[in-house]
Tab-separated table of C-alpha atoms in Angstrom:
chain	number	residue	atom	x	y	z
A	170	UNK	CA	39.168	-29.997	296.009
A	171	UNK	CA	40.061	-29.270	292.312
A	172	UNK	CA	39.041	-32.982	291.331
A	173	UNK	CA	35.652	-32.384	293.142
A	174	UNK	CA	35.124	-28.892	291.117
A	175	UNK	CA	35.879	-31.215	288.217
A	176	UNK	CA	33.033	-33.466	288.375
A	177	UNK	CA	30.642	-30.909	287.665
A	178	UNK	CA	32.788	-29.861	284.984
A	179	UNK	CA	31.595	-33.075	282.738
A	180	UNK	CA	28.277	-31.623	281.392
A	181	UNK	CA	28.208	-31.367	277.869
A	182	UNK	CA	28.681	-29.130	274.539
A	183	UNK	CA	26.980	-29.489	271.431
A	184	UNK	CA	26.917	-29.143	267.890
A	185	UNK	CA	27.307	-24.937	267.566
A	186	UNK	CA	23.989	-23.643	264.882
A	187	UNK	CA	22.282	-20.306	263.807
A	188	UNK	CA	20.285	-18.936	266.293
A	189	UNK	CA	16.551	-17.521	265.363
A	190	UNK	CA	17.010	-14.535	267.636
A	191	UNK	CA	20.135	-13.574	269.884
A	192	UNK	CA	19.059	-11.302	273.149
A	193	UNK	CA	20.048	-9.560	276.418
A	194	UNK	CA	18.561	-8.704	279.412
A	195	UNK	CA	20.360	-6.352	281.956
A	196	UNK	CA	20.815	-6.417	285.258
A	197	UNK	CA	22.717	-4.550	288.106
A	198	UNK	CA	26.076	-6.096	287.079
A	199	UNK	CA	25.781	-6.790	283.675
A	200	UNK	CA	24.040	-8.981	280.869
A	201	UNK	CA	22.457	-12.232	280.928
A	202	UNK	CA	22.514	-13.426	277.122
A	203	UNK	CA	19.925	-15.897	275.538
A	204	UNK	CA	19.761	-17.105	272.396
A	205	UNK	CA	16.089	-18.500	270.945
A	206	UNK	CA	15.117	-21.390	269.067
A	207	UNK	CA	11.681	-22.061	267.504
A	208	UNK	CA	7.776	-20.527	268.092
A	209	UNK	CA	5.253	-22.616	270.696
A	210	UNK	CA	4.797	-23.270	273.945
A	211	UNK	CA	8.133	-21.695	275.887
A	212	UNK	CA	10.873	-24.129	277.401
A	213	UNK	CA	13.632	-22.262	279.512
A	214	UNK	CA	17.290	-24.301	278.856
A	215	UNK	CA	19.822	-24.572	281.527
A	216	UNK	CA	22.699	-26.025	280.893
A	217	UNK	CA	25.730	-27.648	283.295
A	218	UNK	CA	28.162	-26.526	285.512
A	219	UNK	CA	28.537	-24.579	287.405
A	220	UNK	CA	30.364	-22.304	285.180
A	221	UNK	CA	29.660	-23.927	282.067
A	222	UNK	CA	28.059	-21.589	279.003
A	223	UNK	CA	24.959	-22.749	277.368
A	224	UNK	CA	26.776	-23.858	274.350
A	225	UNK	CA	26.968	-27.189	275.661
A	226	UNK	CA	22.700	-27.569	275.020
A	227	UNK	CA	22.748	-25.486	271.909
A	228	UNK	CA	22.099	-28.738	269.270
A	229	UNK	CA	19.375	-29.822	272.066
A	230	UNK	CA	18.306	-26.331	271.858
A	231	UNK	CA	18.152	-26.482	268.380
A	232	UNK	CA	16.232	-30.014	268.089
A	233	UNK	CA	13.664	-28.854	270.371
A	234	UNK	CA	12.701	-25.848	268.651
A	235	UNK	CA	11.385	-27.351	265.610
A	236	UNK	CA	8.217	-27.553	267.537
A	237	UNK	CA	8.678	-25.197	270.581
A	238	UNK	CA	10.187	-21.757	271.435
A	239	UNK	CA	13.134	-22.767	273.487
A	240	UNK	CA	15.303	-20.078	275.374
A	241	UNK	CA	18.964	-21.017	276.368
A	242	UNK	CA	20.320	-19.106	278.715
A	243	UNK	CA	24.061	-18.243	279.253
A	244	UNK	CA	23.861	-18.117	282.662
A	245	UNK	CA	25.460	-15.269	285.001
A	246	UNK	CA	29.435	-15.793	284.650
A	247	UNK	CA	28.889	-18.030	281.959
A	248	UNK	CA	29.486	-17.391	277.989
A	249	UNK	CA	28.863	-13.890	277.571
A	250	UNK	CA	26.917	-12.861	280.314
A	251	UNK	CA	29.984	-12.198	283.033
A	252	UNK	CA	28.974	-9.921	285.275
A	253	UNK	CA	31.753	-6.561	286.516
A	254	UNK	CA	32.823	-8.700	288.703
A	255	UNK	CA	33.154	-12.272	289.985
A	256	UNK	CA	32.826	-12.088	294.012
A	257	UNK	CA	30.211	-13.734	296.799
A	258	UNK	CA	27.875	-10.953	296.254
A	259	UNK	CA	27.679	-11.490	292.004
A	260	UNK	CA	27.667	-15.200	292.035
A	261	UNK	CA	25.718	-17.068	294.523
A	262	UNK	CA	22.434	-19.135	294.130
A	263	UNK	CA	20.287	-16.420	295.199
A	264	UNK	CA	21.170	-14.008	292.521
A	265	UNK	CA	21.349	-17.207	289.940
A	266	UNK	CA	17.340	-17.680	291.076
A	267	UNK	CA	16.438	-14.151	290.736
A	268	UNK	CA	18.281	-13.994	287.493
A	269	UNK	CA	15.329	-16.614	286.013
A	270	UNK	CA	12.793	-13.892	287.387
A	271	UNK	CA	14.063	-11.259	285.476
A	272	UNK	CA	14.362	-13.741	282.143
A	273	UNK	CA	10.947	-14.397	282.671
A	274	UNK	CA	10.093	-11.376	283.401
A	275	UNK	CA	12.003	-9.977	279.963
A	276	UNK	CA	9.878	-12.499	278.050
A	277	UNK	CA	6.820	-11.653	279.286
A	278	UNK	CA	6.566	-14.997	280.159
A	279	UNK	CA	4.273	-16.208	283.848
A	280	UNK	CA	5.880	-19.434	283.707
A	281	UNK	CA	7.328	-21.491	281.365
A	282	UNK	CA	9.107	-25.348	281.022
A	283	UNK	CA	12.642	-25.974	282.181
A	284	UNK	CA	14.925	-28.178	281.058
A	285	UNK	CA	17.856	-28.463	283.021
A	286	UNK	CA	21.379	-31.033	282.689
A	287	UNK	CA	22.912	-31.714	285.828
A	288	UNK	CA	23.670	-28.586	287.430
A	289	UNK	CA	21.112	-27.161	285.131
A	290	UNK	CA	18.929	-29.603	286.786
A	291	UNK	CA	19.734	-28.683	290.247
A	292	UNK	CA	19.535	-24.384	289.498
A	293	UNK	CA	15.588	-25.500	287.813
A	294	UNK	CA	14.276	-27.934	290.976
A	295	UNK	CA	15.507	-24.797	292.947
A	296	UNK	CA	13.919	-22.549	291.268
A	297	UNK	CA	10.532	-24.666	291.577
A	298	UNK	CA	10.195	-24.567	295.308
A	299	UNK	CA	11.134	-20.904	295.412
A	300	UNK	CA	8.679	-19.937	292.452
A	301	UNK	CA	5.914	-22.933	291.503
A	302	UNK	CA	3.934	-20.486	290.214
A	303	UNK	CA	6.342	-19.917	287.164
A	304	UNK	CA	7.033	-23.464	286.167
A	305	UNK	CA	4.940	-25.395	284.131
A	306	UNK	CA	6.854	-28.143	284.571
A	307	UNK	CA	10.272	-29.864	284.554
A	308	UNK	CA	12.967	-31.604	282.488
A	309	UNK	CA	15.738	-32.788	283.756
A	310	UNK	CA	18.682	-34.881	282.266
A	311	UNK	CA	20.791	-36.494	284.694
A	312	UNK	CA	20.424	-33.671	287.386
A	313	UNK	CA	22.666	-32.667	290.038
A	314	UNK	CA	22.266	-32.556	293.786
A	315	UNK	CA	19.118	-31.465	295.744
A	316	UNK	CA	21.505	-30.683	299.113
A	317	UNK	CA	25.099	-29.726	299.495
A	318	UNK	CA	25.825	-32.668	301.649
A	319	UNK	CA	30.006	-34.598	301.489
A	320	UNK	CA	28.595	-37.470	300.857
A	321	UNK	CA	27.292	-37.120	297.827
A	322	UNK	CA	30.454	-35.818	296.527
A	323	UNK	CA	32.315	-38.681	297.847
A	324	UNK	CA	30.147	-41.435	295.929
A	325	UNK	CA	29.951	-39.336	292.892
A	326	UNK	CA	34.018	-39.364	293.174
A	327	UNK	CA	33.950	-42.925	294.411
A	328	UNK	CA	31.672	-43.836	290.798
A	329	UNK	CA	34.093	-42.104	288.996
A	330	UNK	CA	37.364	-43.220	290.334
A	331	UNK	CA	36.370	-46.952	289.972
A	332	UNK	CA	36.005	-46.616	286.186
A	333	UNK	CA	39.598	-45.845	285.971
A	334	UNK	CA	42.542	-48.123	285.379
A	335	UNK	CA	45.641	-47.903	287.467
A	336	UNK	CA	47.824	-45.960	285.150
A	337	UNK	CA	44.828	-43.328	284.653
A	338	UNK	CA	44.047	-43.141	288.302
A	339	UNK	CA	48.135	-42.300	288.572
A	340	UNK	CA	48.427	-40.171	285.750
A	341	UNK	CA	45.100	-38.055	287.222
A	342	UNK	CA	46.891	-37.806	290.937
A	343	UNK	CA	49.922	-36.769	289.018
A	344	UNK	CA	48.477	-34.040	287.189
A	345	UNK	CA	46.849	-32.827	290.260
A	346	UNK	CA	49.603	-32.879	292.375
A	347	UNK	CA	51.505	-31.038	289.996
A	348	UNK	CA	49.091	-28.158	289.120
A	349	UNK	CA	48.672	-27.626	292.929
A	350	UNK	CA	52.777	-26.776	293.189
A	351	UNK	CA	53.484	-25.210	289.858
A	352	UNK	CA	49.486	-23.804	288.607
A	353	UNK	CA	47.301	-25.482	286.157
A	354	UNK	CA	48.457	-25.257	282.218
A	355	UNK	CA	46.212	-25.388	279.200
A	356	UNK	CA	47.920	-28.813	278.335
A	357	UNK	CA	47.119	-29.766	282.213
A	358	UNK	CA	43.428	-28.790	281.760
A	359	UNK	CA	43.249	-30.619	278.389
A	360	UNK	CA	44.328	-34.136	279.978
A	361	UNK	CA	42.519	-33.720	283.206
A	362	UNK	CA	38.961	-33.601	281.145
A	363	UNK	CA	40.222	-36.249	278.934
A	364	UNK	CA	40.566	-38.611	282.370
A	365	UNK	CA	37.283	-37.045	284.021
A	366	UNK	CA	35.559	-38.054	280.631
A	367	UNK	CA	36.470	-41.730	280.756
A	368	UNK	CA	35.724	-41.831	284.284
A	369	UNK	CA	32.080	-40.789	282.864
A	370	UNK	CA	30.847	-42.339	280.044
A	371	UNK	CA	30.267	-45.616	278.979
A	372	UNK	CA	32.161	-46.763	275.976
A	373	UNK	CA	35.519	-45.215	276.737
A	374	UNK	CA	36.797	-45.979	272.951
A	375	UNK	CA	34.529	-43.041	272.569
A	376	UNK	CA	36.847	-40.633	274.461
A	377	UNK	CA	38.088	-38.604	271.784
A	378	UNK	CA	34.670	-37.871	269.750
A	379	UNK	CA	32.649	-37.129	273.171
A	380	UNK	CA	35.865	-34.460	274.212
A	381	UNK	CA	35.182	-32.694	270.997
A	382	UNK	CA	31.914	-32.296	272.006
A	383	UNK	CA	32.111	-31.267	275.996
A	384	UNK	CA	35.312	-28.455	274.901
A	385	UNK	CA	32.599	-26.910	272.257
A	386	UNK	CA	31.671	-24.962	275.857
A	387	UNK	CA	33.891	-22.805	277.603
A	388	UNK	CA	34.314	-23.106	281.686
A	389	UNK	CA	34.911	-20.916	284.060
A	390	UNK	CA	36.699	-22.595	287.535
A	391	UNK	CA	35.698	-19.019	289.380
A	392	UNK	CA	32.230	-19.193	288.953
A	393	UNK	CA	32.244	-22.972	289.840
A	394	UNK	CA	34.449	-22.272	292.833
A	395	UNK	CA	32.048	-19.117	294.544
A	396	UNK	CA	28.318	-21.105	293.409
A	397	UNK	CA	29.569	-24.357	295.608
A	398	UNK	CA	30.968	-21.970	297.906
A	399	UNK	CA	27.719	-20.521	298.260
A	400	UNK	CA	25.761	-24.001	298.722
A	401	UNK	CA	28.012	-25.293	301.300
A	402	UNK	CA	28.046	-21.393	303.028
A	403	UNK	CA	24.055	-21.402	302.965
A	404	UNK	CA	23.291	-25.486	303.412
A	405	UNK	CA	21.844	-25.834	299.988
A	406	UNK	CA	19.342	-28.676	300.568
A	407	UNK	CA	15.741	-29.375	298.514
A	408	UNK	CA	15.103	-32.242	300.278
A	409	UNK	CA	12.028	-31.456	302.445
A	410	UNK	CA	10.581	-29.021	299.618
A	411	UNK	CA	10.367	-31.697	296.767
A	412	UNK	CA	7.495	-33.782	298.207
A	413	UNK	CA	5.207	-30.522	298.045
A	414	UNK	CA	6.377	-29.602	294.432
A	415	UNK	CA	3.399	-29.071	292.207
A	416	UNK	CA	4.486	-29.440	288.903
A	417	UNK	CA	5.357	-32.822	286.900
A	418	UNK	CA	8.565	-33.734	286.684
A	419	UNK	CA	10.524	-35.898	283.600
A	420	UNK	CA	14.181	-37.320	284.428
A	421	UNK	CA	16.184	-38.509	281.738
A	422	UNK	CA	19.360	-40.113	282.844
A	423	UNK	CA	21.988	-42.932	281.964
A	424	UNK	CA	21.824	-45.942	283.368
A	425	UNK	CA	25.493	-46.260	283.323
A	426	UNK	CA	25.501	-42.827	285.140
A	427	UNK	CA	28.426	-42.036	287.884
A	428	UNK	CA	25.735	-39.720	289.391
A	429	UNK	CA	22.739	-41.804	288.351
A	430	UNK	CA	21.864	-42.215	292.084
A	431	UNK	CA	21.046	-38.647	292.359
A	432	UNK	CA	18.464	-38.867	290.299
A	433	UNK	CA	17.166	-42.153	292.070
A	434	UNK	CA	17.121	-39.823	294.949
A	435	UNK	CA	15.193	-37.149	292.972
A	436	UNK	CA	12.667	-39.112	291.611
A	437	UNK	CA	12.295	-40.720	294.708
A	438	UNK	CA	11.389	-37.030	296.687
A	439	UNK	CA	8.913	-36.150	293.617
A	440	UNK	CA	4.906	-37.174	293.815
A	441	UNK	CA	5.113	-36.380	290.269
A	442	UNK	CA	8.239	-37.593	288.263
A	443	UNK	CA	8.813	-40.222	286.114
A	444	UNK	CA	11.996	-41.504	285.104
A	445	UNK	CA	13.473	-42.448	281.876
A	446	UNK	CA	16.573	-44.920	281.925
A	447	UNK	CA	18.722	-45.035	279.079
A	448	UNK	CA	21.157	-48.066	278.573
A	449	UNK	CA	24.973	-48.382	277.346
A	450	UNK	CA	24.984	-44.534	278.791
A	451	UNK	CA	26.964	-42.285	281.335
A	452	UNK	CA	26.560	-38.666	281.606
A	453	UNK	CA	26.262	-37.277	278.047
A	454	UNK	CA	23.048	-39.392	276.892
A	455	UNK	CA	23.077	-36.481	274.089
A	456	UNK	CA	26.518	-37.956	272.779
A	457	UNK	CA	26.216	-41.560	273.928
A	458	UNK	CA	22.662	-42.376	272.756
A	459	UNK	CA	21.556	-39.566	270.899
A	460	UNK	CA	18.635	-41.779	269.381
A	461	UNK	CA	17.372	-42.750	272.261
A	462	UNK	CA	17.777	-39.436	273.904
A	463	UNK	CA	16.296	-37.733	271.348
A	464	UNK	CA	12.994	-39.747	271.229
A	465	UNK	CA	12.719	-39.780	275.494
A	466	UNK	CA	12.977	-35.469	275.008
A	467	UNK	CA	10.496	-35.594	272.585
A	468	UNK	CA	8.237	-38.138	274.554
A	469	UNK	CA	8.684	-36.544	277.730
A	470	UNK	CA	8.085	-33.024	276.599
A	471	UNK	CA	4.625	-33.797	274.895
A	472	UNK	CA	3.932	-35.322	278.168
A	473	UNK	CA	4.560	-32.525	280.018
A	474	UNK	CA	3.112	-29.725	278.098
């Protein structure tokens, strides 16, 4: 179970930058945070996880509000926006959906763009069938899945397993086996995301540069553990309400993907989407090919607005 928690783990950090304008918005149980970028035409950021803080989209963030006003969120339990507590009834998809309301709502914003990475892609399309009225549109960048279903979880670990060698698949098990007798160290940690991030990108010479990049964020396991909890408990699954989503819909993912297929299967389920492959490129298309990243945002965002 701990390597499956781990693949959602591998969304990434970025290059850490001054923020235009830092603020809060309360709720029952705490703070969400949000930092702003930029003046224009609003794009809401969500970044990866579950249980990842936004700092892994700030440079993204950043790029994007040269010409927009873009709002990253720390989502709840993420960064600095931990609620009193982390339980069932603090964390759970429900309370992650209504926590977009009350940004919104904070802004003064009816609706608004949203950009969302992987799990950041999956909290945004479920935010769109619950509330079309309040998205513009979407952007998504190698998004997550649209149901809670094993299967998924078993190709996605499949994909990533058969970009390891031998020795890495044995020093993985190892570390596994280990930190499920004796508890998970720092040093642990550090060498698991080292193996999960070869099993993810494309040019695995690249290892070391793209870690410094993904540990820029901080994780937290809990709020990973009770949001899949939660999708599994509920039956998380988008897949009837995408074919009667109204807005347009941009995917940017890497060809070289482990969970390419999911957005396949998204793009697939959308009357509206159009998808942007990017070559030599696994999960972090902001690392691995930030040219062509960059000019796919800035094409698909003009697009969509």
């Amino acid at each position: 179970m701990k390597h499956l928690l781990l693949l959602f783990l591998l969304l990434t950090a970025a290059r850490a930058g001054l923020a235009q304008k830092v603020d809060s918005v309360r709720y029952d149980h705490g703070y969400l945070y949000v930092k702003e970028f930029g003046q224009g035409e609003p794009i809401i950021m969500l970044s990866g996880g579950p249980g990842l803080s936004a700092a892994n989209q700030e440079a993204v963030a950043q790029a994007l509000g040269k010409q927009y006003r873009c709002i990253l969120l720390d989502q709840r339990g993420t960064g600095r926006s931990v609620p009193d507590s982390l339980t069932t009834a603090t964390i759970n998809l429900r309370e992650s959906l209504s926590d977009l309301n009350r940004l919104l709502d904070h802004l003064r914003l009816k609706s608004a763009l949203f950009y969302g990475y992987s799990w950041g892609g999956t909290l945004a399309l479920a935010y769109a069938t619950s509330y079309p009225d309040r998205v513009k549109a979407l952007l998504l960048v190698g998004p997550g899945i649209i149901c809670h279903d094993p299967r998924y979880f078993r190709i996605m670990e499949d994909n990533q397993t058969v970009r390891l060698g031998m020795s890495e698949r044995n020093q993985r098990d190892s570390l596994l086996t280990r930190a499920a007798q004796k508890g998970m160290t720092a040093g642990m940690e550090k060498e698991l995301l080292r193996l999960n991030i070869l099993s993810n990108i494309y040019d695995k010479n690249r290892v070391d540069e793209i870690a410094q990049e993904v540990t820029r964020s901080t994780f937290n396991a809990r709020v990973q553990e009770l949001m899949l909890f939660d999708l599994a408990r509920t039956g998380f699954d988008l897949t009837d309400k995408l074919p009667r989503l109204p807005p347009k819909v941009a995917i940017i993912t890497g060809r070289q993907d482990p969970l390419a297929f999911l957005s396949e299967n998204t793009q697939h389920l959308l009357p509206k989407s159009a998808i942007v492959w990017l070559d030599k490129c696994g999960h972090f298309p902001m690392f691995e090919q930030p040219r062509a990243f960059y000019l796919a945002l800035e094409s698909a965002v003009k697009e969509l607005l």
